Short mmCIF file of C-alpha atoms and ligand atoms in Angstrom, two decimals:
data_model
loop_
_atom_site.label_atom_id
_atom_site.label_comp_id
_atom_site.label_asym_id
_atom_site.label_seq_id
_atom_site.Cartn_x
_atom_site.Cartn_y
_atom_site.Cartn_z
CA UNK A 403 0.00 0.00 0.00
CA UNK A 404 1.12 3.55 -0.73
CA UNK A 405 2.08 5.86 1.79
CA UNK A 406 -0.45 7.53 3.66
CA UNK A 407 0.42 11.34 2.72
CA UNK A 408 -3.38 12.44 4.12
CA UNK A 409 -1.76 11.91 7.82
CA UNK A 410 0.67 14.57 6.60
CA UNK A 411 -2.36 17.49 5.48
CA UNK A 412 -3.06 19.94 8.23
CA UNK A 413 -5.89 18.66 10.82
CA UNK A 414 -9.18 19.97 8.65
CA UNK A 415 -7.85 18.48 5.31
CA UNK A 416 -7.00 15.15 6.99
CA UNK A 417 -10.71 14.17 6.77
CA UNK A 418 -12.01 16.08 3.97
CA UNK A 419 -13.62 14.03 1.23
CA UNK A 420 -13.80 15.74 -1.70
CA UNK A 421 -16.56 17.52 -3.64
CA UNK A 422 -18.60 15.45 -5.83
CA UNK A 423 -18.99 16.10 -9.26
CA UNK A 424 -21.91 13.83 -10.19
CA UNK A 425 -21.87 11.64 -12.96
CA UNK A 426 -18.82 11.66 -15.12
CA UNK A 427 -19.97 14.20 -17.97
CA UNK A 428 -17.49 13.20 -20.35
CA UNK A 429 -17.67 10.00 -20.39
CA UNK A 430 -20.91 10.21 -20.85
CA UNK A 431 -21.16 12.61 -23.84
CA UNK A 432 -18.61 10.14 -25.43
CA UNK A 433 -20.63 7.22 -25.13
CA UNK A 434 -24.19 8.70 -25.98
CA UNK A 435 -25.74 8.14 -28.76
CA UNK A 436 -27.43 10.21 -31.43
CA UNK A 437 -29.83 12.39 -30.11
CA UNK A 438 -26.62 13.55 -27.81
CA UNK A 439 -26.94 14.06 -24.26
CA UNK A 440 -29.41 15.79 -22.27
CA UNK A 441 -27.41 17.51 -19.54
CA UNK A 442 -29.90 18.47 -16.74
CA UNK A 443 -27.45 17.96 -13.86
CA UNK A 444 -25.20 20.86 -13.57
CA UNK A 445 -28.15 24.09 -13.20
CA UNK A 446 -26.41 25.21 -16.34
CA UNK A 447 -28.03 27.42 -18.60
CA UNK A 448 -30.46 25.64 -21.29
CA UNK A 449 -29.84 28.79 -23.14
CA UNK A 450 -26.25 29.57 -23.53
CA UNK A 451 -24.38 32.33 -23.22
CA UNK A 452 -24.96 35.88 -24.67
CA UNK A 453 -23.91 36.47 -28.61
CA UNK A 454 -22.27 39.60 -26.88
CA UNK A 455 -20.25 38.16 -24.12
CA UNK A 456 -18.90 35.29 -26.97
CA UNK A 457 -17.59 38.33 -29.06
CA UNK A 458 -16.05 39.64 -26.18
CA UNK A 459 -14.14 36.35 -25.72
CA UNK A 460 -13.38 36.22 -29.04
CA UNK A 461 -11.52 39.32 -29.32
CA UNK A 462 -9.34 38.26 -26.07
CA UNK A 463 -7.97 35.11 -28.27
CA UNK A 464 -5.64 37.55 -29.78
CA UNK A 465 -3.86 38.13 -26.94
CA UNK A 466 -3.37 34.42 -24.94
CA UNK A 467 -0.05 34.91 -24.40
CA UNK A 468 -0.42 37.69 -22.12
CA UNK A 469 -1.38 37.92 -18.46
CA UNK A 470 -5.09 38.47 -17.34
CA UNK A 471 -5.71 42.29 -15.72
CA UNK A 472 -5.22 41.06 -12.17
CA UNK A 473 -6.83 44.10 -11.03
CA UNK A 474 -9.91 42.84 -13.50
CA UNK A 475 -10.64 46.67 -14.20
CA UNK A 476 -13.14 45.71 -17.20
CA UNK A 477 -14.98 43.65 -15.16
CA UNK A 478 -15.27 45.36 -12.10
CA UNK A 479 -16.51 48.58 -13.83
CA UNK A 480 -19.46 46.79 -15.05
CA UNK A 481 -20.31 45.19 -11.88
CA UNK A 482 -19.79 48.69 -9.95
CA UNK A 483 -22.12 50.12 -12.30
CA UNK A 484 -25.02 46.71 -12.32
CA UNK A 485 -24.70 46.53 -8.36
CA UNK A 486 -24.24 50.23 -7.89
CA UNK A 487 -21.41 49.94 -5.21
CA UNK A 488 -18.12 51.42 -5.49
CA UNK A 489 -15.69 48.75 -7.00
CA UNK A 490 -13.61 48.71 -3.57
CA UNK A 491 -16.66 46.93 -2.50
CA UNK A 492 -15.58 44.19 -5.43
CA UNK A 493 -13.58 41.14 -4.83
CA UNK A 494 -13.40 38.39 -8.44
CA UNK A 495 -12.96 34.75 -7.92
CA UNK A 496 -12.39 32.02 -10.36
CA UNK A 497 -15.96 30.75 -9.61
CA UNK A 498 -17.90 31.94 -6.45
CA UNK A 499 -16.67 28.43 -5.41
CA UNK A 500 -13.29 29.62 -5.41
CA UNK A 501 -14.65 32.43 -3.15
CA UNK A 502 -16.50 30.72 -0.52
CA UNK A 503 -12.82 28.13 -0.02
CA UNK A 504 -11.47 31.51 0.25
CA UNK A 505 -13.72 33.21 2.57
CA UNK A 506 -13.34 30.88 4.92
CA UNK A 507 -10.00 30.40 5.26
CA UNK A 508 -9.52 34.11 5.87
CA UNK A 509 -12.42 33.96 8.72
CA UNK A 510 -13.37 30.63 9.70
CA UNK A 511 -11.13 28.93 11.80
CA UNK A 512 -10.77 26.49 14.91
CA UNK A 513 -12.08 29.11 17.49
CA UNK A 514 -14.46 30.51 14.72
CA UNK A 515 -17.03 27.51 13.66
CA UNK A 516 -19.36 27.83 10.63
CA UNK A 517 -23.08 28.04 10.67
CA UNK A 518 -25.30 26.22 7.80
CA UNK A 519 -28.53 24.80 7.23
CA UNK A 520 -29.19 21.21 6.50
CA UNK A 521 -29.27 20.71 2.90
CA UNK A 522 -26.89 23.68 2.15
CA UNK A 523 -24.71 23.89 -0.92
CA UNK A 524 -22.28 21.11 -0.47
CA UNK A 525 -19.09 23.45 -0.71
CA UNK A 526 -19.61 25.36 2.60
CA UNK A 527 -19.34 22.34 4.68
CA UNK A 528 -15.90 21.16 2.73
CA UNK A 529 -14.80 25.32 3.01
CA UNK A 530 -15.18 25.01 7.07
CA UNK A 531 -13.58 21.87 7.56
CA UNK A 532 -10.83 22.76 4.80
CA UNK A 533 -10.35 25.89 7.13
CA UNK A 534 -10.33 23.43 10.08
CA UNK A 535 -13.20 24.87 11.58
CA UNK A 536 -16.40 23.06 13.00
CA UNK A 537 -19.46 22.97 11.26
CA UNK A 538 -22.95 23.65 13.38
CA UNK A 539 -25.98 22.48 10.94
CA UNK A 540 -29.15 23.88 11.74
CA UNK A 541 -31.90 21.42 11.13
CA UNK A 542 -33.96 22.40 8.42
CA UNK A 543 -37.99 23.25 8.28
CA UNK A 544 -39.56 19.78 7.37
CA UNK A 545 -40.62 18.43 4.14
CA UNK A 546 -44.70 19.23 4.93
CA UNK A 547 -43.48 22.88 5.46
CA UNK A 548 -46.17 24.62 3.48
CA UNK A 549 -44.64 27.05 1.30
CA UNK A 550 -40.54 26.29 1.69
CA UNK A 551 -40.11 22.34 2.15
CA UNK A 552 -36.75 21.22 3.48
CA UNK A 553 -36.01 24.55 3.39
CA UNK A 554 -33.98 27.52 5.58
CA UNK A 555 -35.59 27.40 9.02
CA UNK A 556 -34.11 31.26 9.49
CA UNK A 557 -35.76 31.14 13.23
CA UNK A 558 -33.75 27.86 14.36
CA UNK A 559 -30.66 29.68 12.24
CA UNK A 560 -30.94 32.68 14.59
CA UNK A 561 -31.45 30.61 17.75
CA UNK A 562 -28.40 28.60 17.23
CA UNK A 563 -25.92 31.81 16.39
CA UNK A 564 -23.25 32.44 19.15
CA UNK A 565 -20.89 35.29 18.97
CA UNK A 566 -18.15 32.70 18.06
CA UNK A 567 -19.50 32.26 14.93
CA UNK A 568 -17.27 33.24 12.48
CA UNK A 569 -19.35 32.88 9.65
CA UNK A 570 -22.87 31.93 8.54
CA UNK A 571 -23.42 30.53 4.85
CA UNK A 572 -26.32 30.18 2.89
CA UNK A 573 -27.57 30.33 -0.68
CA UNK A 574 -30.91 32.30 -1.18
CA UNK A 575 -32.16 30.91 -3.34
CA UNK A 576 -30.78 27.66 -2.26
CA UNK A 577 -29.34 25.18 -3.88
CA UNK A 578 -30.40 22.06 -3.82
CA UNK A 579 -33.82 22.54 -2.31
CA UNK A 580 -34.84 25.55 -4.66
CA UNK A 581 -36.34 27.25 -1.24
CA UNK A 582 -35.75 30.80 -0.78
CA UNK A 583 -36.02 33.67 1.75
CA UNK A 584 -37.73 36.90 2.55
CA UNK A 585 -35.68 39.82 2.68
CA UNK A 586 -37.63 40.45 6.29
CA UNK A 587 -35.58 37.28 6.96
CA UNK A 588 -31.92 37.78 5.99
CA UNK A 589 -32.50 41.29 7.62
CA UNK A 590 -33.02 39.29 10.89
CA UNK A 591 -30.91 37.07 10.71
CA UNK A 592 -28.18 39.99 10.10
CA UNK A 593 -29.52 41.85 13.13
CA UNK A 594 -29.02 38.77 15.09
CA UNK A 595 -25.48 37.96 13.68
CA UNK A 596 -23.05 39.61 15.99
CA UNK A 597 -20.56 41.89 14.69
CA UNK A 598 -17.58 39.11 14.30
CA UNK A 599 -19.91 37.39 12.69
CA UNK A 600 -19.81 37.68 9.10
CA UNK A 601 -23.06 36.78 6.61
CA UNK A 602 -22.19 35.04 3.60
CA UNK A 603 -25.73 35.68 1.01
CA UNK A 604 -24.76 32.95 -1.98
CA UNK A 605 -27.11 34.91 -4.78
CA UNK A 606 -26.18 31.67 -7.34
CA UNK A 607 -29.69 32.11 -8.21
CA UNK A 608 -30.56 35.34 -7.28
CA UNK A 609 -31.34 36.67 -10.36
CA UNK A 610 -34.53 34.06 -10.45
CA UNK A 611 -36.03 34.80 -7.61
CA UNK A 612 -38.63 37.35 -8.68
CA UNK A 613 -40.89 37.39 -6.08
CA UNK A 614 -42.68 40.45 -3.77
CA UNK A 615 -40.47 41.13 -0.56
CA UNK A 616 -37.65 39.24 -1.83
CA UNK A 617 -34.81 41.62 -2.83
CA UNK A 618 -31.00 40.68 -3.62
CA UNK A 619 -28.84 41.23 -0.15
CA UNK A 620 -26.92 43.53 -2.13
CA UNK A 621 -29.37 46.31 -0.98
CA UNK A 622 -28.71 45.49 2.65
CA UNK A 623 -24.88 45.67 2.14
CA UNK A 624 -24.55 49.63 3.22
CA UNK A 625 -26.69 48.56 6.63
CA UNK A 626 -24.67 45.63 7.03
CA UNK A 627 -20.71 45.75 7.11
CA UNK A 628 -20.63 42.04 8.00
CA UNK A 629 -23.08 40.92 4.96
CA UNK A 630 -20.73 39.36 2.38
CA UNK A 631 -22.81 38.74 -0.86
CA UNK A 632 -21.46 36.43 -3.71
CA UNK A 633 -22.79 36.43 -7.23
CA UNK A 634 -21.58 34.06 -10.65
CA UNK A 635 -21.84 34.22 -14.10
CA UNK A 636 -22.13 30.41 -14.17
CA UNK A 637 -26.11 30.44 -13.84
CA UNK A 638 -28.24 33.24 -15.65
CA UNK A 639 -25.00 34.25 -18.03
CA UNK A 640 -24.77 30.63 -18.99
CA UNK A 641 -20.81 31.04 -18.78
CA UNK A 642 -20.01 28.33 -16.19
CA UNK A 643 -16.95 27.35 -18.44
CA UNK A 644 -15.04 30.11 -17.73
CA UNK A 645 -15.07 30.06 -14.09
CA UNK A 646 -16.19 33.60 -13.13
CA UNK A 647 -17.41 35.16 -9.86
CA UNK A 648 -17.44 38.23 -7.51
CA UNK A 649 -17.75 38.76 -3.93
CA UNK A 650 -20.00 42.32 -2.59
CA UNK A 651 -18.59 43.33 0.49
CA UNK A 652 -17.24 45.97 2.55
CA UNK A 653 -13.90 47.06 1.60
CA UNK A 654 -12.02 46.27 4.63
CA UNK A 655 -13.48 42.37 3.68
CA UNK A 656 -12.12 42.86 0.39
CA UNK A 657 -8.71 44.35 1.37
CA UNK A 658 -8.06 41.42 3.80
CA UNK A 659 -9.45 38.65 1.34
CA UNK A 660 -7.12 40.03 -1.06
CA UNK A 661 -4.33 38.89 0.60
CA UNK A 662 -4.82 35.04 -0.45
CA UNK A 663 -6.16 35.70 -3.84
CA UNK A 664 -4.08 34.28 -6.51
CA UNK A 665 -3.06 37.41 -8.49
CA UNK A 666 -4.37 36.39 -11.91
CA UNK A 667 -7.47 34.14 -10.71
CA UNK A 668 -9.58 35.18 -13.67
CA UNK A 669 -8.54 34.67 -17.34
CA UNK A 670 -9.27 36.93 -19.78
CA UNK A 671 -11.54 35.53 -21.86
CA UNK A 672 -13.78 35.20 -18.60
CA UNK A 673 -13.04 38.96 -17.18
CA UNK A 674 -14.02 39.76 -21.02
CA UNK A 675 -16.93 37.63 -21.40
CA UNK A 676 -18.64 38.35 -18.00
CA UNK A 677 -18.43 42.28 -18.81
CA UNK A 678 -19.90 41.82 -21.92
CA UNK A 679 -22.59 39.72 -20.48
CA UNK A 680 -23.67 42.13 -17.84
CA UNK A 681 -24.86 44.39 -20.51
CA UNK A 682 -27.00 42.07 -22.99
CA UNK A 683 -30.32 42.97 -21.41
CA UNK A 684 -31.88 41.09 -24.21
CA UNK A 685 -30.07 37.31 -23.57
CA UNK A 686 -30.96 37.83 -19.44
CA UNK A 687 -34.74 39.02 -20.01
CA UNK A 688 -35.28 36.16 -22.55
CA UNK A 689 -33.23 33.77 -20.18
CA UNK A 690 -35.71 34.93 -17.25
CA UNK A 691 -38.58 34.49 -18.90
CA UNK A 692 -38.41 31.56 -20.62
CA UNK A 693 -36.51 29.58 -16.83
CA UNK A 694 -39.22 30.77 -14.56
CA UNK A 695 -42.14 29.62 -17.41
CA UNK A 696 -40.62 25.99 -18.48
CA UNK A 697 -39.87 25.67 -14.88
CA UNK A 698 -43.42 26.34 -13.58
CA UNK A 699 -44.32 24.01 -16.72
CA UNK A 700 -41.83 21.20 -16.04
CA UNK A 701 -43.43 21.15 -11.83
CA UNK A 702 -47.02 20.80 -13.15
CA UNK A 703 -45.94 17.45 -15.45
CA UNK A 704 -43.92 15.69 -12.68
CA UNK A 705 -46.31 16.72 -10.10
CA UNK A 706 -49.45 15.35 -12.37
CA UNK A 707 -47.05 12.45 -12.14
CA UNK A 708 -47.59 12.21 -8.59
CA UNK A 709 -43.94 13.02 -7.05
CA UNK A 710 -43.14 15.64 -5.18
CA UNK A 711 -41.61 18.44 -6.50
CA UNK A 712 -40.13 21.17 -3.86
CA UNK A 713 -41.41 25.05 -4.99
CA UNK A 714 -38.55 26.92 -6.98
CA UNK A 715 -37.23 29.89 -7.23
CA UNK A 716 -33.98 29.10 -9.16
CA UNK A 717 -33.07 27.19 -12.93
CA UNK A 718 -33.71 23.77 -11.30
CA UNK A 719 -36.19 21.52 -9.38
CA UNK A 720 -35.73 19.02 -6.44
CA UNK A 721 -38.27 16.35 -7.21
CA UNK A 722 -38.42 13.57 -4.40
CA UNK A 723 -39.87 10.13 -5.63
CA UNK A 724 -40.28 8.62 -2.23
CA UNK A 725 -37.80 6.24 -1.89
CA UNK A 726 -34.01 6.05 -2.43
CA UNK A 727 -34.42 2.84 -4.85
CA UNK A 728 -37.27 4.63 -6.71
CA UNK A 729 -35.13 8.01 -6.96
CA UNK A 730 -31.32 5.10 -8.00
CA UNK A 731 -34.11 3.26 -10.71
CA UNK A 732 -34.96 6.77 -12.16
CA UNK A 733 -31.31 7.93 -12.57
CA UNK A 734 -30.11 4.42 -14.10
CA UNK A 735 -33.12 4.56 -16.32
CA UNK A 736 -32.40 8.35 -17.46
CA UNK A 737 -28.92 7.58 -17.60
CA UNK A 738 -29.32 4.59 -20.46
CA UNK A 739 -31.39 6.96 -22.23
CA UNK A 740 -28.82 9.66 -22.45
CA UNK A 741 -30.35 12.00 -19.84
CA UNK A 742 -28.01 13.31 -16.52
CA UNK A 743 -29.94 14.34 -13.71
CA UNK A 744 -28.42 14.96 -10.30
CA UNK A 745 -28.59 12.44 -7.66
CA UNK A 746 -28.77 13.81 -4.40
CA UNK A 747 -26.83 11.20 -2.07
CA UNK A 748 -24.58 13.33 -0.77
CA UNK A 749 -26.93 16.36 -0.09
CA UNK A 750 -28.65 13.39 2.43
CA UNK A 751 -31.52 13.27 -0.17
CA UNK A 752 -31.11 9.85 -1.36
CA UNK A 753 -34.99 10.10 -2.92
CA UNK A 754 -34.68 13.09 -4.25
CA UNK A 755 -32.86 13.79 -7.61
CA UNK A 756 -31.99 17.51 -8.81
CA UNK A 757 -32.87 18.60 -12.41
CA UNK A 758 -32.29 21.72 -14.11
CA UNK A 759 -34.75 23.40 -16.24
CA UNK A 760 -34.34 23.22 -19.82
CA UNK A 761 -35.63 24.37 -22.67
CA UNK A 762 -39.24 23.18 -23.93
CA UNK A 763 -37.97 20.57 -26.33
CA UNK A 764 -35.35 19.13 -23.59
CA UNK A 765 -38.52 19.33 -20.85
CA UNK A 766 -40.32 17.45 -23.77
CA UNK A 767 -37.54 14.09 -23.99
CA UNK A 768 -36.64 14.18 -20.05
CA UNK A 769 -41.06 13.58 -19.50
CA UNK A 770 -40.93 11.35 -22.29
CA UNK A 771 -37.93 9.41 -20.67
CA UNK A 772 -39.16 9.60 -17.34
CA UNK A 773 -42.75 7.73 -18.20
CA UNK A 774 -40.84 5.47 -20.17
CA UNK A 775 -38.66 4.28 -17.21
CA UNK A 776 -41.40 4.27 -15.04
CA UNK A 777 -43.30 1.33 -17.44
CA UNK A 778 -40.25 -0.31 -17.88
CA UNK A 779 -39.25 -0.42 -14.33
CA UNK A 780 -42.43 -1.42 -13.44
CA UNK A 781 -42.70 1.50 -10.87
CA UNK A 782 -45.37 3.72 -9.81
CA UNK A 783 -45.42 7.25 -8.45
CA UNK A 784 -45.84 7.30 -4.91
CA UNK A 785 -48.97 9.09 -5.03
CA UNK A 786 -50.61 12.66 -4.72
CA UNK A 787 -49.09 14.21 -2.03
CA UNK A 788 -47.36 17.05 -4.80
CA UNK A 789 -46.46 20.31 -3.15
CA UNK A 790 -47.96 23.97 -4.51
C1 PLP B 429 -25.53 27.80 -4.38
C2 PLP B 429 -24.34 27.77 -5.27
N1 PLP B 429 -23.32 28.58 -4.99
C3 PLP B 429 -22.22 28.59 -5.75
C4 PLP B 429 -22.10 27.77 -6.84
C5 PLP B 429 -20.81 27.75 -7.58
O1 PLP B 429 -20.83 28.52 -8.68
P1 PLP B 429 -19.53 28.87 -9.49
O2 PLP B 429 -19.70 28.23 -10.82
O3 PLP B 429 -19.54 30.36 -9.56
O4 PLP B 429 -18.34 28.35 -8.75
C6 PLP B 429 -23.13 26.92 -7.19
C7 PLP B 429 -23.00 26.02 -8.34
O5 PLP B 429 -23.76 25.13 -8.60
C8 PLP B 429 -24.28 26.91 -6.38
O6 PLP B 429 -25.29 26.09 -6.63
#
């Protein structure tokens, strides 16, 4: 047997699985057959990424030999101006995942534990204990919760805070329940939060959630100086590829989280790309539109189906078949018929699988699929029992 070089990683990293990709993409693209595959795993965008933000990449190809801007000057003027904050206020990652590693090894720590809900995004668990700090997971609100299922129980959240706390994370909307919050809600749970205590508001999805009394955080940033707010352009901007993200906070956040950035973490093409993006009105109002309706579309058919499908507010549904065998049968079946869904083991959701809205024709062959493997498999949907 090899040698045992995990004994050798400092304490947090020692037992730190890593994350979990899903199914291997590749390999499956290489081995699917004509009708290509249907890629409903990843909360990528059916609908690709602006004409604009691709001729903005193009132009960059002329100069891959050079250096990105580390200061990412482009990109950060067009945020400043979207988000209407200074761009002090501005930190980029490579990926709001790259962020959220990074945020908490600059504040999380062995005397300063992390605070998430159940059923959180699965990277601020590995950030804590990669920072070697301890984890404290709030139970969530239960799955006969009438309007958020399995979703942020922001009461139980404030109850369990402690001024040791260094941070709290949590993705409104969240990912992978769909659930989201109330701005009444985040603003408690920021007045709760002492001042060491720094908020981290994962927007992902924020640009879906279009609902009455549920703003982005970002207008609560000049009330808040210890609301961090992170945003991608892997979602809405369809350009997941290029790895691009940006942290809102106040400056003295970004000044100290600047010491651990890696000074070019944001290629060009992506700096480029994401700019451009920001400003093709067009691509995000027809991106908007057409999510929230094929989404609302897609619920209705696997709800008439008789599985429950969580409410969303994001490009994805969590749809819960009833059992983990029913939920394994479903994948396997989608899986021979060139369709990738998201299983949801690891979120402790071993019924549930995760798939992202697509466009109608895509919503049209993952239905089609889905009664097919439910003849074939001989298995029947557990019932009514579908949420609103
Ligand atoms: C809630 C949430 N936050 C962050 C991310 C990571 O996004 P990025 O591609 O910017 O690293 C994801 C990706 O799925 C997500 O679901």
């Amino acid at each position: 047997m090899g040698r045992d070089f995990g004994a050798l990683a400092s304490p947090g990293i020692r037992g730190l699985a890593s994350y979990d990709p899903g199914h291997d993409i590749v390999a499956l693209r290489n081995k699917a057959g004509e009708q290509g595959l249907l890629e409903l795993g990843g909360n990528e965008s059916a609908w690709g990424a602006s004409l604009l933000a691709m001729a903005a990449l193009r132009s960059e190809l002329q100069t891959l030999e050079l250096y990105p801007d580390p200061r990412g000057g482009v990109l950060k003027h067009a945020l400043a101006e979207a988000f209407g904050v200074p761009r002090e206020h501005l930190l980029l990652g490579n990926g709001t995942h790259e962020l959220l590693m990074q945020i908490a090894q600059v504040f999380a720590g062995p005397e300063r534990p992390v605070l998430v809900s159940r059923y959180c995004f699965a990277v601020y668990p590995l950030a804590a204990q990669a920072a070697n700090a301890r984890l404290d997971v709030v139970e969530a609100l239960p799955k006969d919760h009438p309007s958020q299922p399995r979703g942020h129980d922001i009461d139980a959240m404030i109850a369990a805070l402690t001024p040791a706390h260094g941070l709290v994370m949590l993705a409104n909307p969240n990912n992978p329940t769909g659930t989201w919050l109330t701005t009444d809600q985040i603003e408690r749970l920021l007045q709760a939060a002492g001042p060491d205590t720094l908020v981290v508001l994962d927007e992902a999805y924020g640009e879906f959630l279009a609902l009455p009394g549920c703003e982005s955080a970002l207008s609560l940033l000049s009330k808040y100086p210890n609301l961090l707010v992170t945003r991608t352009f892997s979602k809405l901007h369809g350009l997941a590829a290029l790895r691009v993200g940006v942290l809102v906070a106040d400056p003295g956040v970004v000044a100290v989280m600047e010491r651990v950035r890696e000074s070019f973490n944001v290629n060009s093409p992506g700096l480029a790309a994401a700019a451009a993006a920001l400003k093709d009105e067009a691509h995000i109002a027809t991106v908007l539109h057409e999510t929230a309706g094929n989404r609302e579309a897609l619920a209705i058919e696997l709800k008439a189906r008789g599985w429950f499908v969580h409410p969303s507010q994001t490009n994805f549904l969590l749809v819960d078949f009833g059992t983990p065998e029913a939920a394994a049968a479903i994948d396997r079946g989608l899986l021979a018929r060139d369709i990738v869904v998201r299983p949801m083991r690891g979120y402790g959701l071993p019924q549930c699988l995760r798939i992202t809205v697509g466009k109608v024709e895509q919503n049209a062959r993952l239905l089609k699929a889905l009664d097919a493997v439910m003849a074939e498999a001989g298995l029947s949907a557990p019932g009514a029992g579908a949420s609103a």
